[in-house]
């Protein structure tokens, strides 16, 4: 579906619900989409980091794209991640997104190969030349091994098919520099990845967040976004405290590097949205760990309900 630029609001990076054999859980996917749309989100992003894109088969990816677009049916924009080490596989995903009715595609820098900024810029330019849907850059240095330099973003933004960036670096000075860079190009979308920084980044000029917690409590993040726009500072503070409470309790339990995804999927299983099955190499919390997390989830749920 067409959308106004810049793309604004709360866009959950949808978890990919899967069965124990790593096939797509169709029933849960429909449930999650209905849940997030009912919560007022402004778009949906599939096949991102939270969607475990790097661990899914091509069959699951293509199923996910077609089913999500069919279910959303133009109500809100659908963004599709097309990141892959293979350029041609990224093009295949982009073609599937186009055929299915998606709104835009999103790509991180390609990982594994050692490349510099010159090769990165060339890669994105070639990708933007080939894909028919608008392309958003995705800065995720913790996972790809490299950042998209500000100078590279400036060059790439001149391409007519590159319309924005999702910054998941967690570097607020980098984000502020992005906002300064595009003051004269207000249609260029700038979204933050870490949901904890929504308030700070919107005050810098950002347009919203790709908020993982919006899979679980979409209304919380939508309400925070609206309160920031309305400059309702008292409500912003109450909601932001709740967002941080959620992050501390649900994303930080245990010593795993994958705590965020483990905690999010386990919490979604507590709410009945999907099973807590993760694609290998990740694995879910043990039953003992989940019992402890459930107490934390109940505290978060009570806190969220008190502010909504």
PDB file of C-alpha atoms in Angstrom:
ATOM      1  CA  UNK A   1       0.000   0.000   0.000  1.00  0.00           C
ATOM      2  CA  UNK A   2       1.214   3.568  -0.602  1.00  0.00           C
ATOM      3  CA  UNK A   3       2.096   5.567   2.509  1.00  0.00           C
ATOM      4  CA  UNK A   4       2.923   9.157   3.281  1.00  0.00           C
ATOM      5  CA  UNK A   5       6.555  10.032   3.876  1.00  0.00           C
ATOM      6  CA  UNK A   6       8.206  10.106   6.263  1.00  0.00           C
ATOM      7  CA  UNK A   7       6.854   6.882   7.708  1.00  0.00           C
ATOM      8  CA  UNK A   8       5.822   7.680  11.275  1.00  0.00           C
ATOM      9  CA  UNK A   9       4.710   5.979  14.459  1.00  0.00           C
ATOM     10  CA  UNK A  10       5.068   2.644  16.202  1.00  0.00           C
ATOM     11  CA  UNK A  11       6.024  -0.243  13.937  1.00  0.00           C
ATOM     12  CA  UNK A  12       6.460  -3.576  15.734  1.00  0.00           C
ATOM     13  CA  UNK A  13       9.187  -5.828  14.362  1.00  0.00           C
ATOM     14  CA  UNK A  14       6.936  -8.861  14.325  1.00  0.00           C
ATOM     15  CA  UNK A  15       8.155 -12.024  15.996  1.00  0.00           C
ATOM     16  CA  UNK A  16       7.954 -15.038  13.709  1.00  0.00           C
ATOM     17  CA  UNK A  17       5.799 -17.669  15.437  1.00  0.00           C
ATOM     18  CA  UNK A  18       7.038 -21.164  14.646  1.00  0.00           C
ATOM     19  CA  UNK A  19       6.316 -24.755  15.574  1.00  0.00           C
ATOM     20  CA  UNK A  20       8.833 -27.138  17.107  1.00  0.00           C
ATOM     21  CA  UNK A  21       9.826 -28.322  13.614  1.00  0.00           C
ATOM     22  CA  UNK A  22      10.569 -24.664  12.663  1.00  0.00           C
ATOM     23  CA  UNK A  23       7.622 -24.391  10.268  1.00  0.00           C
ATOM     24  CA  UNK A  24       5.455 -21.278  10.368  1.00  0.00           C
ATOM     25  CA  UNK A  25       2.685 -21.216  12.976  1.00  0.00           C
ATOM     26  CA  UNK A  26      -0.129 -19.796  10.847  1.00  0.00           C
ATOM     27  CA  UNK A  27      -2.693 -19.548  13.657  1.00  0.00           C
ATOM     28  CA  UNK A  28      -0.367 -17.577  15.917  1.00  0.00           C
ATOM     29  CA  UNK A  29       0.736 -15.296  13.086  1.00  0.00           C
ATOM     30  CA  UNK A  30      -2.861 -14.254  12.440  1.00  0.00           C
ATOM     31  CA  UNK A  31      -3.385 -13.746  16.180  1.00  0.00           C
ATOM     32  CA  UNK A  32      -0.303 -11.515  16.503  1.00  0.00           C
ATOM     33  CA  UNK A  33      -1.230  -9.415  13.480  1.00  0.00           C
ATOM     34  CA  UNK A  34      -4.772  -8.906  14.759  1.00  0.00           C
ATOM     35  CA  UNK A  35      -3.433  -8.049  18.222  1.00  0.00           C
ATOM     36  CA  UNK A  36      -0.980  -5.425  17.008  1.00  0.00           C
ATOM     37  CA  UNK A  37      -3.424  -3.803  14.589  1.00  0.00           C
ATOM     38  CA  UNK A  38      -6.077  -3.653  17.308  1.00  0.00           C
ATOM     39  CA  UNK A  39      -3.477  -1.907  19.466  1.00  0.00           C
ATOM     40  CA  UNK A  40      -3.241   0.936  16.968  1.00  0.00           C
ATOM     41  CA  UNK A  41       0.220   0.381  15.486  1.00  0.00           C
ATOM     42  CA  UNK A  42       1.142   2.423  12.433  1.00  0.00           C
ATOM     43  CA  UNK A  43       2.847  -0.351  10.473  1.00  0.00           C
ATOM     44  CA  UNK A  44       4.329  -3.853  10.720  1.00  0.00           C
ATOM     45  CA  UNK A  45       7.898  -4.940  10.008  1.00  0.00           C
ATOM     46  CA  UNK A  46       8.508  -8.617   9.287  1.00  0.00           C
ATOM     47  CA  UNK A  47      11.787 -10.496   8.856  1.00  0.00           C
ATOM     48  CA  UNK A  48      13.788  -8.229  11.109  1.00  0.00           C
ATOM     49  CA  UNK A  49      16.079  -9.190  13.971  1.00  0.00           C
ATOM     50  CA  UNK A  50      13.120  -9.805  16.294  1.00  0.00           C
ATOM     51  CA  UNK A  51      11.627 -11.957  13.533  1.00  0.00           C
ATOM     52  CA  UNK A  52      14.762 -14.158  13.557  1.00  0.00           C
ATOM     53  CA  UNK A  53      15.161 -13.692   9.802  1.00  0.00           C
ATOM     54  CA  UNK A  54      18.698 -15.096   9.655  1.00  0.00           C
ATOM     55  CA  UNK A  55      17.560 -18.436  11.102  1.00  0.00           C
ATOM     56  CA  UNK A  56      14.489 -19.054   8.943  1.00  0.00           C
ATOM     57  CA  UNK A  57      14.203 -21.147   5.797  1.00  0.00           C
ATOM     58  CA  UNK A  58      13.308 -19.477   2.514  1.00  0.00           C
ATOM     59  CA  UNK A  59      10.012 -21.393   2.567  1.00  0.00           C
ATOM     60  CA  UNK A  60       9.053 -19.869   5.907  1.00  0.00           C
ATOM     61  CA  UNK A  61      10.137 -16.405   4.773  1.00  0.00           C
ATOM     62  CA  UNK A  62       7.998 -16.529   1.645  1.00  0.00           C
ATOM     63  CA  UNK A  63       5.014 -17.930   3.556  1.00  0.00           C
ATOM     64  CA  UNK A  64       5.376 -15.202   6.161  1.00  0.00           C
ATOM     65  CA  UNK A  65       5.439 -12.445   3.561  1.00  0.00           C
ATOM     66  CA  UNK A  66       2.379 -13.664   1.681  1.00  0.00           C
ATOM     67  CA  UNK A  67       0.322 -14.431   4.796  1.00  0.00           C
ATOM     68  CA  UNK A  68       1.157 -11.152   6.541  1.00  0.00           C
ATOM     69  CA  UNK A  69       0.343  -8.999   3.533  1.00  0.00           C
ATOM     70  CA  UNK A  70      -2.890 -10.893   2.895  1.00  0.00           C
ATOM     71  CA  UNK A  71      -4.007 -10.545   6.498  1.00  0.00           C
ATOM     72  CA  UNK A  72      -3.083  -6.857   6.828  1.00  0.00           C
ATOM     73  CA  UNK A  73      -4.815  -6.237   3.495  1.00  0.00           C
ATOM     74  CA  UNK A  74      -3.698  -2.632   3.158  1.00  0.00           C
ATOM     75  CA  UNK A  75      -4.852  -1.450   6.592  1.00  0.00           C
ATOM     76  CA  UNK A  76      -1.335  -0.314   7.516  1.00  0.00           C
ATOM     77  CA  UNK A  77       2.037  -0.415   5.749  1.00  0.00           C
ATOM     78  CA  UNK A  78       3.921  -3.719   5.766  1.00  0.00           C
ATOM     79  CA  UNK A  79       7.718  -3.477   5.705  1.00  0.00           C
ATOM     80  CA  UNK A  80       9.613  -6.607   4.696  1.00  0.00           C
ATOM     81  CA  UNK A  81      13.195  -7.380   5.652  1.00  0.00           C
ATOM     82  CA  UNK A  82      15.196  -8.626   2.679  1.00  0.00           C
ATOM     83  CA  UNK A  83      18.600  -8.941   4.334  1.00  0.00           C
ATOM     84  CA  UNK A  84      20.651 -11.878   3.086  1.00  0.00           C
ATOM     85  CA  UNK A  85      24.314 -12.617   2.424  1.00  0.00           C
ATOM     86  CA  UNK A  86      23.283 -13.328  -1.171  1.00  0.00           C
ATOM     87  CA  UNK A  87      22.306 -10.311  -3.279  1.00  0.00           C
ATOM     88  CA  UNK A  88      20.074 -12.477  -5.467  1.00  0.00           C
ATOM     89  CA  UNK A  89      18.256 -13.914  -2.450  1.00  0.00           C
ATOM     90  CA  UNK A  90      17.538 -10.377  -1.286  1.00  0.00           C
ATOM     91  CA  UNK A  91      16.089  -9.629  -4.718  1.00  0.00           C
ATOM     92  CA  UNK A  92      13.936 -12.767  -4.508  1.00  0.00           C
ATOM     93  CA  UNK A  93      12.529 -11.642  -1.173  1.00  0.00           C
ATOM     94  CA  UNK A  94      11.928  -8.144  -2.549  1.00  0.00           C
ATOM     95  CA  UNK A  95      10.046  -9.611  -5.526  1.00  0.00           C
ATOM     96  CA  UNK A  96       7.897 -11.703  -3.172  1.00  0.00           C
ATOM     97  CA  UNK A  97       7.181  -8.596  -1.088  1.00  0.00           C
ATOM     98  CA  UNK A  98       6.130  -6.680  -4.196  1.00  0.00           C
ATOM     99  CA  UNK A  99       3.895  -9.488  -5.468  1.00  0.00           C
ATOM    100  CA  UNK A 100       2.286  -9.857  -2.045  1.00  0.00           C
ATOM    101  CA  UNK A 101       1.408  -6.180  -1.693  1.00  0.00           C
ATOM    102  CA  UNK A 102       4.008  -4.980   0.801  1.00  0.00           C
ATOM    103  CA  UNK A 103       4.770  -1.268   1.139  1.00  0.00           C
ATOM    104  CA  UNK A 104       8.555  -1.186   1.444  1.00  0.00           C
ATOM    105  CA  UNK A 105      11.625  -3.331   1.995  1.00  0.00           C
ATOM    106  CA  UNK A 106      14.352  -3.044   4.617  1.00  0.00           C
ATOM    107  CA  UNK A 107      17.954  -4.263   4.505  1.00  0.00           C
ATOM    108  CA  UNK A 108      20.894  -4.279   6.872  1.00  0.00           C
ATOM    109  CA  UNK A 109      24.409  -4.151   5.575  1.00  0.00           C
ATOM    110  CA  UNK A 110      25.377  -7.635   4.333  1.00  0.00           C
ATOM    111  CA  UNK A 111      27.172  -9.607   7.020  1.00  0.00           C
ATOM    112  CA  UNK A 112      30.045 -12.101   7.178  1.00  0.00           C
ATOM    113  CA  UNK A 113      32.126 -10.657   4.322  1.00  0.00           C
ATOM    114  CA  UNK A 114      34.712  -8.036   5.281  1.00  0.00           C
ATOM    115  CA  UNK A 115      33.726  -4.875   3.432  1.00  0.00           C
ATOM    116  CA  UNK A 116      34.300  -1.154   3.773  1.00  0.00           C
ATOM    117  CA  UNK A 117      32.036   1.854   3.330  1.00  0.00           C
ATOM    118  CA  UNK A 118      32.758   2.110  -0.418  1.00  0.00           C
ATOM    119  CA  UNK A 119      31.533  -1.439  -1.004  1.00  0.00           C
ATOM    120  CA  UNK A 120      28.602  -0.897   1.336  1.00  0.00           C
ATOM    121  CA  UNK A 121      27.452   2.192  -0.551  1.00  0.00           C
ATOM    122  CA  UNK A 122      27.822   0.360  -3.863  1.00  0.00           C
ATOM    123  CA  UNK A 123      25.842  -2.593  -2.482  1.00  0.00           C
ATOM    124  CA  UNK A 124      22.925  -0.452  -1.343  1.00  0.00           C
ATOM    125  CA  UNK A 125      22.886   1.530  -4.573  1.00  0.00           C
ATOM    126  CA  UNK A 126      22.755  -1.660  -6.627  1.00  0.00           C
ATOM    127  CA  UNK A 127      20.018  -3.027  -4.353  1.00  0.00           C
ATOM    128  CA  UNK A 128      17.977   0.175  -4.639  1.00  0.00           C
ATOM    129  CA  UNK A 129      18.376   0.076  -8.431  1.00  0.00           C
ATOM    130  CA  UNK A 130      16.943  -3.439  -8.613  1.00  0.00           C
ATOM    131  CA  UNK A 131      14.101  -3.514  -6.077  1.00  0.00           C
ATOM    132  CA  UNK A 132      10.808  -1.968  -7.107  1.00  0.00           C
ATOM    133  CA  UNK A 133       9.553  -1.154  -3.625  1.00  0.00           C
ATOM    134  CA  UNK A 134      11.001   1.748  -1.596  1.00  0.00           C
ATOM    135  CA  UNK A 135      14.053   0.723   0.444  1.00  0.00           C
ATOM    136  CA  UNK A 136      14.940   1.613   4.018  1.00  0.00           C
ATOM    137  CA  UNK A 137      18.476   1.214   5.318  1.00  0.00           C
ATOM    138  CA  UNK A 138      18.871  -0.730   8.565  1.00  0.00           C
ATOM    139  CA  UNK A 139      21.841   0.189  10.765  1.00  0.00           C
ATOM    140  CA  UNK A 140      22.535  -2.782  13.070  1.00  0.00           C
ATOM    141  CA  UNK A 141      26.291  -2.791  13.793  1.00  0.00           C
ATOM    142  CA  UNK A 142      26.031  -5.174  16.777  1.00  0.00           C
ATOM    143  CA  UNK A 143      24.800  -7.940  14.474  1.00  0.00           C
ATOM    144  CA  UNK A 144      26.333  -7.125  11.092  1.00  0.00           C
ATOM    145  CA  UNK A 145      29.780  -6.137  12.301  1.00  0.00           C
ATOM    146  CA  UNK A 146      29.740  -2.675  10.735  1.00  0.00           C
ATOM    147  CA  UNK A 147      27.869   0.595  11.000  1.00  0.00           C
ATOM    148  CA  UNK A 148      26.539   2.638   8.105  1.00  0.00           C
ATOM    149  CA  UNK A 149      28.633   5.792   8.393  1.00  0.00           C
ATOM    150  CA  UNK A 150      26.813   9.119   8.339  1.00  0.00           C
ATOM    151  CA  UNK A 151      28.664  10.070   5.171  1.00  0.00           C
ATOM    152  CA  UNK A 152      27.420   6.856   3.546  1.00  0.00           C
ATOM    153  CA  UNK A 153      23.827   7.559   4.611  1.00  0.00           C
ATOM    154  CA  UNK A 154      24.112  11.031   3.068  1.00  0.00           C
ATOM    155  CA  UNK A 155      25.262   9.560  -0.258  1.00  0.00           C
ATOM    156  CA  UNK A 156      22.628   6.827  -0.246  1.00  0.00           C
ATOM    157  CA  UNK A 157      19.802   9.238   0.569  1.00  0.00           C
ATOM    158  CA  UNK A 158      20.375  10.826  -2.833  1.00  0.00           C
ATOM    159  CA  UNK A 159      19.095   7.633  -4.454  1.00  0.00           C
ATOM    160  CA  UNK A 160      15.413   8.179  -5.316  1.00  0.00           C
ATOM    161  CA  UNK A 161      14.430   4.717  -4.077  1.00  0.00           C
ATOM    162  CA  UNK A 162      16.099   4.960  -0.647  1.00  0.00           C
ATOM    163  CA  UNK A 163      13.540   6.608   1.626  1.00  0.00           C
ATOM    164  CA  UNK A 164      14.806   6.237   5.181  1.00  0.00           C
ATOM    165  CA  UNK A 165      16.767   4.424   7.846  1.00  0.00           C
ATOM    166  CA  UNK A 166      16.078   2.324  10.902  1.00  0.00           C
ATOM    167  CA  UNK A 167      18.885   2.916  13.395  1.00  0.00           C
ATOM    168  CA  UNK A 168      19.381   0.144  15.931  1.00  0.00           C
ATOM    169  CA  UNK A 169      22.875   1.185  16.982  1.00  0.00           C
ATOM    170  CA  UNK A 170      21.727   2.578  20.318  1.00  0.00           C
ATOM    171  CA  UNK A 171      24.113   5.491  19.723  1.00  0.00           C
ATOM    172  CA  UNK A 172      22.137   8.633  20.511  1.00  0.00           C
ATOM    173  CA  UNK A 173      24.809  10.962  19.163  1.00  0.00           C
ATOM    174  CA  UNK A 174      24.688   9.100  15.835  1.00  0.00           C
ATOM    175  CA  UNK A 175      20.875   9.395  15.808  1.00  0.00           C
ATOM    176  CA  UNK A 176      21.020  13.111  16.559  1.00  0.00           C
ATOM    177  CA  UNK A 177      23.495  13.555  13.724  1.00  0.00           C
ATOM    178  CA  UNK A 178      21.089  11.717  11.412  1.00  0.00           C
ATOM    179  CA  UNK A 179      18.313  14.124  12.346  1.00  0.00           C
ATOM    180  CA  UNK A 180      20.614  17.120  11.775  1.00  0.00           C
ATOM    181  CA  UNK A 181      21.713  15.673   8.437  1.00  0.00           C
ATOM    182  CA  UNK A 182      18.149  15.487   7.116  1.00  0.00           C
ATOM    183  CA  UNK A 183      16.718  18.742   8.412  1.00  0.00           C
ATOM    184  CA  UNK A 184      16.521  19.886   4.800  1.00  0.00           C
ATOM    185  CA  UNK A 185      15.022  16.577   3.673  1.00  0.00           C
ATOM    186  CA  UNK A 186      12.044  16.100   6.022  1.00  0.00           C
ATOM    187  CA  UNK A 187      10.531  13.246   3.979  1.00  0.00           C
ATOM    188  CA  UNK A 188      13.465  10.940   4.798  1.00  0.00           C
ATOM    189  CA  UNK A 189      12.237   8.490   7.455  1.00  0.00           C
ATOM    190  CA  UNK A 190      14.370   8.123  10.605  1.00  0.00           C
ATOM    191  CA  UNK A 191      13.198   5.410  13.008  1.00  0.00           C
ATOM    192  CA  UNK A 192      14.863   4.195  16.186  1.00  0.00           C
ATOM    193  CA  UNK A 193      15.321   0.515  16.971  1.00  0.00           C
ATOM    194  CA  UNK A 194      15.792   0.388  20.761  1.00  0.00           C
ATOM    195  CA  UNK A 195      12.318   1.265  22.062  1.00  0.00           C
ATOM    196  CA  UNK A 196      13.776   2.633  25.283  1.00  0.00           C
ATOM    197  CA  UNK A 197      15.010   5.676  23.327  1.00  0.00           C
ATOM    198  CA  UNK A 198      11.714   6.662  21.699  1.00  0.00           C
ATOM    199  CA  UNK A 199      11.291   9.799  23.829  1.00  0.00           C
ATOM    200  CA  UNK A 200      14.837  11.076  23.338  1.00  0.00           C
ATOM    201  CA  UNK A 201      14.939  10.346  19.620  1.00  0.00           C
ATOM    202  CA  UNK A 202      11.555  11.894  18.842  1.00  0.00           C
ATOM    203  CA  UNK A 203      12.663  15.014  20.668  1.00  0.00           C
ATOM    204  CA  UNK A 204      15.687  15.044  18.338  1.00  0.00           C
ATOM    205  CA  UNK A 205      13.402  14.869  15.301  1.00  0.00           C
ATOM    206  CA  UNK A 206      12.951  11.134  14.836  1.00  0.00           C
ATOM    207  CA  UNK A 207       9.725   9.757  13.437  1.00  0.00           C
ATOM    208  CA  UNK A 208       8.988   6.793  15.700  1.00  0.00           C
ATOM    209  CA  UNK A 209      10.206   3.386  16.782  1.00  0.00           C
ATOM    210  CA  UNK A 210      10.419  -0.178  15.564  1.00  0.00           C
ATOM    211  CA  UNK A 211       9.479  -1.351  19.053  1.00  0.00           C
ATOM    212  CA  UNK A 212       9.744  -5.050  19.907  1.00  0.00           C
ATOM    213  CA  UNK A 213       7.549  -4.661  22.958  1.00  0.00           C
ATOM    214  CA  UNK A 214       4.706  -3.550  20.689  1.00  0.00           C
ATOM    215  CA  UNK A 215       4.301  -7.233  19.782  1.00  0.00           C
ATOM    216  CA  UNK A 216       3.148  -7.713  23.360  1.00  0.00           C
ATOM    217  CA  UNK A 217       1.647  -4.377  24.463  1.00  0.00           C
ATOM    218  CA  UNK A 218       1.051  -2.316  21.317  1.00  0.00           C
ATOM    219  CA  UNK A 219      -1.209   0.180  23.080  1.00  0.00           C
ATOM    220  CA  UNK A 220       1.570   1.109  25.514  1.00  0.00           C
ATOM    221  CA  UNK A 221       3.935   2.242  22.770  1.00  0.00           C
ATOM    222  CA  UNK A 222       1.237   3.876  20.652  1.00  0.00           C
ATOM    223  CA  UNK A 223       0.052   5.833  23.670  1.00  0.00           C
ATOM    224  CA  UNK A 224       3.618   6.920  24.441  1.00  0.00           C
ATOM    225  CA  UNK A 225       4.148   8.026  20.836  1.00  0.00           C
ATOM    226  CA  UNK A 226       0.909  10.039  20.923  1.00  0.00           C
ATOM    227  CA  UNK A 227       1.782  11.591  24.290  1.00  0.00           C
ATOM    228  CA  UNK A 228       5.155  12.741  22.944  1.00  0.00           C
ATOM    229  CA  UNK A 229       3.448  14.376  19.958  1.00  0.00           C
ATOM    230  CA  UNK A 230       0.910  16.044  22.270  1.00  0.00           C
ATOM    231  CA  UNK A 231       3.697  17.230  24.612  1.00  0.00           C
ATOM    232  CA  UNK A 232       1.830  15.675  27.529  1.00  0.00           C
ATOM    233  CA  UNK A 233       4.959  15.454  29.649  1.00  0.00           C
ATOM    234  CA  UNK A 234       3.316  13.970  32.727  1.00  0.00           C
ATOM    235  CA  UNK A 235       1.847  11.118  30.705  1.00  0.00           C
ATOM    236  CA  UNK A 236       5.113  10.681  28.777  1.00  0.00           C
ATOM    237  CA  UNK A 237       6.993  10.213  32.043  1.00  0.00           C
ATOM    238  CA  UNK A 238       4.507   7.638  33.386  1.00  0.00           C
ATOM    239  CA  UNK A 239       4.529   5.644  30.150  1.00  0.00           C
ATOM    240  CA  UNK A 240       8.301   5.851  29.698  1.00  0.00           C
ATOM    241  CA  UNK A 241       8.859   4.536  33.226  1.00  0.00           C
ATOM    242  CA  UNK A 242       6.615   1.610  32.318  1.00  0.00           C
ATOM    243  CA  UNK A 243       8.506   0.938  29.075  1.00  0.00           C
ATOM    244  CA  UNK A 244      11.782   0.863  31.002  1.00  0.00           C
ATOM    245  CA  UNK A 245      10.230  -1.383  33.666  1.00  0.00           C
ATOM    246  CA  UNK A 246       9.170  -3.792  30.912  1.00  0.00           C
ATOM    247  CA  UNK A 247      12.632  -3.810  29.354  1.00  0.00           C
ATOM    248  CA  UNK A 248      14.359  -4.412  32.684  1.00  0.00           C
ATOM    249  CA  UNK A 249      12.086  -7.288  33.671  1.00  0.00           C
ATOM    250  CA  UNK A 250      11.342  -9.070  30.394  1.00  0.00           C
ATOM    251  CA  UNK A 251      14.450  -8.507  28.272  1.00  0.00           C
ATOM    252  CA  UNK A 252      17.207  -8.811  30.844  1.00  0.00           C
ATOM    253  CA  UNK A 253      16.541 -12.030  32.724  1.00  0.00           C
ATOM    254  CA  UNK A 254      19.446 -14.453  32.768  1.00  0.00           C
ATOM    255  CA  UNK A 255      22.929 -14.291  31.315  1.00  0.00           C
ATOM    256  CA  UNK A 256      22.169 -15.281  27.708  1.00  0.00           C
ATOM    257  CA  UNK A 257      23.097 -12.949  24.867  1.00  0.00           C
ATOM    258  CA  UNK A 258      19.647 -13.782  23.483  1.00  0.00           C
ATOM    259  CA  UNK A 259      17.739 -12.602  26.593  1.00  0.00           C
ATOM    260  CA  UNK A 260      15.714 -10.079  24.600  1.00  0.00           C
ATOM    261  CA  UNK A 261      14.238 -12.632  22.199  1.00  0.00           C
ATOM    262  CA  UNK A 262      13.909 -15.312  24.858  1.00  0.00           C
ATOM    263  CA  UNK A 263      12.062 -12.928  27.142  1.00  0.00           C
ATOM    264  CA  UNK A 264       9.815 -11.515  24.446  1.00  0.00           C
ATOM    265  CA  UNK A 265       8.701 -14.855  23.044  1.00  0.00           C
ATOM    266  CA  UNK A 266       8.226 -16.370  26.497  1.00  0.00           C
ATOM    267  CA  UNK A 267       6.104 -13.372  27.505  1.00  0.00           C
ATOM    268  CA  UNK A 268       4.047 -13.708  24.348  1.00  0.00           C
ATOM    269  CA  UNK A 269       3.449 -17.350  25.217  1.00  0.00           C
ATOM    270  CA  UNK A 270       2.194 -16.247  28.667  1.00  0.00           C
ATOM    271  CA  UNK A 271      -0.280 -13.940  26.913  1.00  0.00           C
ATOM    272  CA  UNK A 272      -1.436 -16.706  24.565  1.00  0.00           C
ATOM    273  CA  UNK A 273      -0.152 -15.032  21.405  1.00  0.00           C
ATOM    274  CA  UNK A 274       2.285 -17.736  20.322  1.00  0.00           C
ATOM    275  CA  UNK A 275       4.509 -20.553  21.518  1.00  0.00           C
ATOM    276  CA  UNK A 276       7.945 -19.711  22.909  1.00  0.00           C
ATOM    277  CA  UNK A 277       9.740 -21.715  20.233  1.00  0.00           C
ATOM    278  CA  UNK A 278      12.920 -20.078  18.915  1.00  0.00           C
ATOM    279  CA  UNK A 279      14.758 -21.000  15.730  1.00  0.00           C
ATOM    280  CA  UNK A 280      18.165 -22.595  16.193  1.00  0.00           C
ATOM    281  CA  UNK A 281      20.788 -21.682  17.247  1.00  0.00           C
ATOM    282  CA  UNK A 282      18.615 -20.024  19.914  1.00  0.00           C
ATOM    283  CA  UNK A 283      16.597 -22.047  22.405  1.00  0.00           C
ATOM    284  CA  UNK A 284      13.881 -21.012  24.884  1.00  0.00           C
ATOM    285  CA  UNK A 285      14.169 -20.618  28.625  1.00  0.00           C
ATOM    286  CA  UNK A 286      13.882 -23.750  30.741  1.00  0.00           C
ATOM    287  CA  UNK A 287      10.643 -24.414  32.637  1.00  0.00           C
ATOM    288  CA  UNK A 288      12.313 -23.214  35.838  1.00  0.00           C
ATOM    289  CA  UNK A 289      13.469 -20.017  34.165  1.00  0.00           C
ATOM    290  CA  UNK A 290      10.035 -19.435  32.668  1.00  0.00           C
ATOM    291  CA  UNK A 291       8.400 -19.824  36.089  1.00  0.00           C
ATOM    292  CA  UNK A 292      10.567 -16.977  37.404  1.00  0.00           C
ATOM    293  CA  UNK A 293       9.968 -14.867  34.292  1.00  0.00           C
ATOM    294  CA  UNK A 294       6.214 -15.394  34.634  1.00  0.00           C
ATOM    295  CA  UNK A 295       6.285 -13.525  37.953  1.00  0.00           C
ATOM    296  CA  UNK A 296       8.119 -10.683  36.247  1.00  0.00           C
ATOM    297  CA  UNK A 297       5.626 -10.732  33.381  1.00  0.00           C
ATOM    298  CA  UNK A 298       2.695 -10.528  35.806  1.00  0.00           C
ATOM    299  CA  UNK A 299       4.274  -7.469  37.445  1.00  0.00           C
ATOM    300  CA  UNK A 300       4.785  -5.846  34.038  1.00  0.00           C
ATOM    301  CA  UNK A 301       1.226  -6.645  32.984  1.00  0.00           C
ATOM    302  CA  UNK A 302      -0.147  -5.024  36.139  1.00  0.00           C
ATOM    303  CA  UNK A 303       2.057  -1.968  35.570  1.00  0.00           C
ATOM    304  CA  UNK A 304       0.964  -1.638  31.937  1.00  0.00           C
ATOM    305  CA  UNK A 305      -2.704  -1.999  32.814  1.00  0.00           C
ATOM    306  CA  UNK A 306      -2.352   0.750  35.403  1.00  0.00           C
ATOM    307  CA  UNK A 307      -1.216   3.308  32.827  1.00  0.00           C
ATOM    308  CA  UNK A 308      -3.478   2.371  29.920  1.00  0.00           C
TER     309      UNK A 308
END
